[in-house]
Amino acid sequence: QKVVAQLQKETRPEFRKGSIVGSPEDVVYALSEYMGKRAQEMFFVLFVSVRNQIVGYTEFTSGGVADVEVHGSGIFREALISGAAAIVTAHQHPTGDPAPSEADFALWKRLKEIGALVGIPVLDNLVIGEDRYYSESVGHGAAIPSSAKDGSS
């Protein structure tokens, strides 16, 4: 409950309903400053329309230093309620290293399987590090734009 209270006091990421998620950078740009310096992992899910417009998003959990517990049932329940056509997941590694862990790959596989069953595909899974991020859909990482890190546009 302390974590929830702390998060409610802080600035939330900037995702406006109807905004288009056209690339992994769009998600990284919006989340990197919010997630970047945290001591615990955080897991976000964006719910998008058939045109990749944001119809909703939520932070599902804050985890420990090395992991976060995520349940596919909760994610896809929210996706169905929001009317999402697809989802994008993002979490950060407090170590600053965006290299996906074996647990990340296992979770992504599970989420894709559930998504296929309910007809809501996972468009991408992102890991945000200190200066770099990893995009599963692209298959590699890239530098986080400096404008995302310093808050400028």
PDB file of C-alpha atoms in Angstrom:
ATOM      1  CA  GLN A   1       0.000   0.000   0.000  1.00  0.00           C
ATOM      2  CA  LYS A   2       2.931   2.312   0.605  1.00  0.00           C
ATOM      3  CA  VAL A   3       4.038   1.786  -2.998  1.00  0.00           C
ATOM      4  CA  VAL A   4       0.569   2.666  -4.294  1.00  0.00           C
ATOM      5  CA  ALA A   5       0.446   5.797  -2.131  1.00  0.00           C
ATOM      6  CA  GLN A   6       3.891   6.845  -3.367  1.00  0.00           C
ATOM      7  CA  LEU A   7       2.933   6.313  -7.011  1.00  0.00           C
ATOM      8  CA  GLN A   8      -0.252   8.338  -6.595  1.00  0.00           C
ATOM      9  CA  LYS A   9       1.831  11.308  -5.456  1.00  0.00           C
ATOM     10  CA  GLU A  10       4.159  11.141  -8.448  1.00  0.00           C
ATOM     11  CA  THR A  11       3.678  12.357 -11.979  1.00  0.00           C
ATOM     12  CA  ARG A  12       2.133   9.665 -14.129  1.00  0.00           C
ATOM     13  CA  PRO A  13       3.439   8.896 -17.612  1.00  0.00           C
ATOM     14  CA  GLU A  14       1.963  10.897 -20.462  1.00  0.00           C
ATOM     15  CA  PHE A  15      -0.346   8.684 -22.495  1.00  0.00           C
ATOM     16  CA  ARG A  16      -3.389  10.350 -23.970  1.00  0.00           C
ATOM     17  CA  LYS A  17      -6.258   8.261 -25.207  1.00  0.00           C
ATOM     18  CA  GLY A  18      -6.213   8.335 -28.976  1.00  0.00           C
ATOM     19  CA  SER A  19      -2.443   8.890 -29.185  1.00  0.00           C
ATOM     20  CA  ILE A  20      -0.855   6.589 -31.717  1.00  0.00           C
ATOM     21  CA  VAL A  21       1.871   4.148 -30.751  1.00  0.00           C
ATOM     22  CA  GLY A  22       3.833   3.999 -33.978  1.00  0.00           C
ATOM     23  CA  SER A  23       7.129   2.635 -32.712  1.00  0.00           C
ATOM     24  CA  PRO A  24       8.851   1.288 -29.619  1.00  0.00           C
ATOM     25  CA  GLU A  25      10.402   4.734 -29.176  1.00  0.00           C
ATOM     26  CA  ASP A  26       6.944   6.248 -28.595  1.00  0.00           C
ATOM     27  CA  VAL A  27       6.445   4.010 -25.560  1.00  0.00           C
ATOM     28  CA  VAL A  28      10.018   4.382 -24.314  1.00  0.00           C
ATOM     29  CA  TYR A  29       9.803   8.161 -24.621  1.00  0.00           C
ATOM     30  CA  ALA A  30       6.688   8.291 -22.457  1.00  0.00           C
ATOM     31  CA  LEU A  31       7.879   5.822 -19.815  1.00  0.00           C
ATOM     32  CA  SER A  32      11.643   6.199 -19.481  1.00  0.00           C
ATOM     33  CA  GLU A  33      11.679   9.167 -17.129  1.00  0.00           C
ATOM     34  CA  TYR A  34       8.849   7.764 -14.985  1.00  0.00           C
ATOM     35  CA  MET A  35      10.390   4.307 -14.682  1.00  0.00           C
ATOM     36  CA  GLY A  36      14.066   5.068 -15.063  1.00  0.00           C
ATOM     37  CA  LYS A  37      15.425   5.586 -11.565  1.00  0.00           C
ATOM     38  CA  ARG A  38      13.201   3.209  -9.613  1.00  0.00           C
ATOM     39  CA  ALA A  39      14.623   0.635  -7.230  1.00  0.00           C
ATOM     40  CA  GLN A  40      11.875  -1.887  -8.072  1.00  0.00           C
ATOM     41  CA  GLU A  41      10.718  -3.237 -11.395  1.00  0.00           C
ATOM     42  CA  MET A  42       7.497  -1.754 -12.730  1.00  0.00           C
ATOM     43  CA  PHE A  43       5.297  -3.384 -15.381  1.00  0.00           C
ATOM     44  CA  PHE A  44       3.076  -1.325 -17.692  1.00  0.00           C
ATOM     45  CA  VAL A  45       0.607  -2.472 -20.322  1.00  0.00           C
ATOM     46  CA  LEU A  46      -0.723  -0.237 -23.084  1.00  0.00           C
ATOM     47  CA  PHE A  47      -4.060  -1.191 -24.620  1.00  0.00           C
ATOM     48  CA  VAL A  48      -4.320  -0.167 -28.272  1.00  0.00           C
ATOM     49  CA  SER A  49      -6.949  -0.149 -31.018  1.00  0.00           C
ATOM     50  CA  VAL A  50      -6.656  -1.701 -34.483  1.00  0.00           C
ATOM     51  CA  ARG A  51      -5.034   1.592 -35.559  1.00  0.00           C
ATOM     52  CA  ASN A  52      -2.534   1.481 -32.665  1.00  0.00           C
ATOM     53  CA  GLN A  53      -4.343   4.286 -30.854  1.00  0.00           C
ATOM     54  CA  ILE A  54      -4.122   4.108 -27.084  1.00  0.00           C
ATOM     55  CA  VAL A  55      -7.473   3.132 -25.574  1.00  0.00           C
ATOM     56  CA  GLY A  56      -6.047   2.727 -22.079  1.00  0.00           C
ATOM     57  CA  TYR A  57      -3.019   1.753 -20.021  1.00  0.00           C
ATOM     58  CA  THR A  58      -2.247   0.521 -16.580  1.00  0.00           C
ATOM     59  CA  GLU A  59       0.603  -0.256 -14.274  1.00  0.00           C
ATOM     60  CA  PHE A  60      -0.020  -3.806 -13.192  1.00  0.00           C
ATOM     61  CA  THR A  61       2.545  -4.152 -10.480  1.00  0.00           C
ATOM     62  CA  SER A  62       5.718  -2.995  -8.884  1.00  0.00           C
ATOM     63  CA  GLY A  63       8.075  -5.809  -8.097  1.00  0.00           C
ATOM     64  CA  GLY A  64      11.318  -6.384  -6.320  1.00  0.00           C
ATOM     65  CA  VAL A  65      14.824  -5.457  -7.284  1.00  0.00           C
ATOM     66  CA  ALA A  66      15.197  -8.359  -9.704  1.00  0.00           C
ATOM     67  CA  ASP A  67      11.700  -9.326 -10.787  1.00  0.00           C
ATOM     68  CA  VAL A  68       8.048  -8.476 -10.995  1.00  0.00           C
ATOM     69  CA  GLU A  69       5.103 -10.834 -10.671  1.00  0.00           C
ATOM     70  CA  VAL A  70       2.697 -10.536 -13.575  1.00  0.00           C
ATOM     71  CA  HIS A  71      -0.423 -12.572 -14.292  1.00  0.00           C
ATOM     72  CA  GLY A  72      -1.694 -12.880 -17.847  1.00  0.00           C
ATOM     73  CA  SER A  73      -5.276 -13.298 -16.676  1.00  0.00           C
ATOM     74  CA  GLY A  74      -5.331  -9.812 -15.161  1.00  0.00           C
ATOM     75  CA  ILE A  75      -3.685  -8.234 -18.167  1.00  0.00           C
ATOM     76  CA  PHE A  76      -6.077  -9.735 -20.686  1.00  0.00           C
ATOM     77  CA  ARG A  77      -9.126  -9.131 -18.472  1.00  0.00           C
ATOM     78  CA  GLU A  78      -8.252  -5.431 -18.547  1.00  0.00           C
ATOM     79  CA  ALA A  79      -7.544  -5.593 -22.281  1.00  0.00           C
ATOM     80  CA  LEU A  80     -10.998  -7.080 -22.928  1.00  0.00           C
ATOM     81  CA  ILE A  81     -12.706  -4.523 -20.685  1.00  0.00           C
ATOM     82  CA  SER A  82     -10.920  -1.638 -22.426  1.00  0.00           C
ATOM     83  CA  GLY A  83     -11.866  -2.928 -25.875  1.00  0.00           C
ATOM     84  CA  ALA A  84      -8.222  -3.318 -26.882  1.00  0.00           C
ATOM     85  CA  ALA A  85      -7.333  -4.914 -30.190  1.00  0.00           C
ATOM     86  CA  ALA A  86      -3.734  -5.480 -29.034  1.00  0.00           C
ATOM     87  CA  ILE A  87      -1.334  -4.752 -26.170  1.00  0.00           C
ATOM     88  CA  VAL A  88       2.209  -3.519 -25.677  1.00  0.00           C
ATOM     89  CA  THR A  89       4.059  -4.341 -22.451  1.00  0.00           C
ATOM     90  CA  ALA A  90       6.955  -2.439 -20.921  1.00  0.00           C
ATOM     91  CA  HIS A  91       8.990  -2.834 -17.781  1.00  0.00           C
ATOM     92  CA  GLN A  92      12.281  -1.515 -16.548  1.00  0.00           C
ATOM     93  CA  HIS A  93      15.318  -3.189 -15.050  1.00  0.00           C
ATOM     94  CA  PRO A  94      16.515  -1.247 -11.987  1.00  0.00           C
ATOM     95  CA  THR A  95      20.069  -2.399 -12.767  1.00  0.00           C
ATOM     96  CA  GLY A  96      19.967  -0.165 -15.838  1.00  0.00           C
ATOM     97  CA  ASP A  97      20.733  -3.094 -18.169  1.00  0.00           C
ATOM     98  CA  PRO A  98      17.848  -3.625 -20.624  1.00  0.00           C
ATOM     99  CA  ALA A  99      18.965  -7.117 -21.664  1.00  0.00           C
ATOM    100  CA  PRO A 100      15.932  -9.414 -21.257  1.00  0.00           C
ATOM    101  CA  SER A 101      16.232 -12.190 -18.694  1.00  0.00           C
ATOM    102  CA  GLU A 102      15.118 -15.784 -19.193  1.00  0.00           C
ATOM    103  CA  ALA A 103      12.113 -14.918 -17.010  1.00  0.00           C
ATOM    104  CA  ASP A 104      11.275 -12.033 -19.367  1.00  0.00           C
ATOM    105  CA  PHE A 105      11.328 -14.326 -22.386  1.00  0.00           C
ATOM    106  CA  ALA A 106       9.190 -16.912 -20.562  1.00  0.00           C
ATOM    107  CA  LEU A 107       6.633 -14.248 -19.583  1.00  0.00           C
ATOM    108  CA  TRP A 108       6.518 -12.865 -23.123  1.00  0.00           C
ATOM    109  CA  LYS A 109       5.929 -16.340 -24.518  1.00  0.00           C
ATOM    110  CA  ARG A 110       3.096 -16.919 -22.032  1.00  0.00           C
ATOM    111  CA  LEU A 111       1.489 -13.558 -22.805  1.00  0.00           C
ATOM    112  CA  LYS A 112       1.643 -14.223 -26.549  1.00  0.00           C
ATOM    113  CA  GLU A 113       0.006 -17.631 -26.052  1.00  0.00           C
ATOM    114  CA  ILE A 114      -2.815 -16.122 -23.982  1.00  0.00           C
ATOM    115  CA  GLY A 115      -3.188 -13.269 -26.467  1.00  0.00           C
ATOM    116  CA  ALA A 116      -3.547 -15.754 -29.317  1.00  0.00           C
ATOM    117  CA  LEU A 117      -6.273 -17.596 -27.391  1.00  0.00           C
ATOM    118  CA  VAL A 118      -8.327 -14.477 -26.684  1.00  0.00           C
ATOM    119  CA  GLY A 119      -7.631 -12.723 -30.000  1.00  0.00           C
ATOM    120  CA  ILE A 120      -5.601  -9.845 -28.552  1.00  0.00           C
ATOM    121  CA  PRO A 121      -2.030 -10.025 -29.855  1.00  0.00           C
ATOM    122  CA  VAL A 122       1.019  -8.669 -28.070  1.00  0.00           C
ATOM    123  CA  LEU A 123       2.561  -6.134 -30.455  1.00  0.00           C
ATOM    124  CA  ASP A 124       5.768  -5.653 -28.502  1.00  0.00           C
ATOM    125  CA  ASN A 125       7.474  -6.287 -25.189  1.00  0.00           C
ATOM    126  CA  LEU A 126       9.929  -3.629 -24.060  1.00  0.00           C
ATOM    127  CA  VAL A 127      12.595  -3.499 -21.369  1.00  0.00           C
ATOM    128  CA  ILE A 128      13.745  -0.032 -20.372  1.00  0.00           C
ATOM    129  CA  GLY A 129      17.226   0.424 -18.956  1.00  0.00           C
ATOM    130  CA  GLU A 130      19.168   3.461 -17.863  1.00  0.00           C
ATOM    131  CA  ASP A 131      20.330   4.674 -21.283  1.00  0.00           C
ATOM    132  CA  ARG A 132      19.072   1.925 -23.591  1.00  0.00           C
ATOM    133  CA  TYR A 133      15.987  -0.158 -24.184  1.00  0.00           C
ATOM    134  CA  TYR A 134      15.230  -3.541 -25.731  1.00  0.00           C
ATOM    135  CA  SER A 135      12.314  -4.151 -28.097  1.00  0.00           C
ATOM    136  CA  GLU A 136      11.283  -7.749 -28.674  1.00  0.00           C
ATOM    137  CA  SER A 137       9.519  -6.874 -31.932  1.00  0.00           C
ATOM    138  CA  VAL A 138      12.685  -5.303 -33.328  1.00  0.00           C
ATOM    139  CA  GLY A 139      14.903  -7.969 -31.773  1.00  0.00           C
ATOM    140  CA  HIS A 140      17.505  -5.641 -30.325  1.00  0.00           C
ATOM    141  CA  GLY A 141      18.007  -2.566 -28.231  1.00  0.00           C
ATOM    142  CA  ALA A 142      18.705   1.059 -28.939  1.00  0.00           C
ATOM    143  CA  ALA A 143      19.683   4.202 -27.091  1.00  0.00           C
ATOM    144  CA  ILE A 144      16.955   6.109 -25.289  1.00  0.00           C
ATOM    145  CA  PRO A 145      16.583   9.525 -26.977  1.00  0.00           C
ATOM    146  CA  SER A 146      18.207  12.211 -24.841  1.00  0.00           C
ATOM    147  CA  SER A 147      15.013  14.287 -25.026  1.00  0.00           C
ATOM    148  CA  ALA A 148      13.208  11.485 -23.157  1.00  0.00           C
ATOM    149  CA  LYS A 149      15.810  11.442 -20.393  1.00  0.00           C
ATOM    150  CA  ASP A 150      16.012  15.192 -19.842  1.00  0.00           C
ATOM    151  CA  GLY A 151      12.294  15.917 -20.226  1.00  0.00           C
ATOM    152  CA  SER A 152      12.664  18.211 -23.253  1.00  0.00           C
ATOM    153  CA  SER A 153      10.601  17.839 -26.394  1.00  0.00           C
TER     154      SER A 153
END
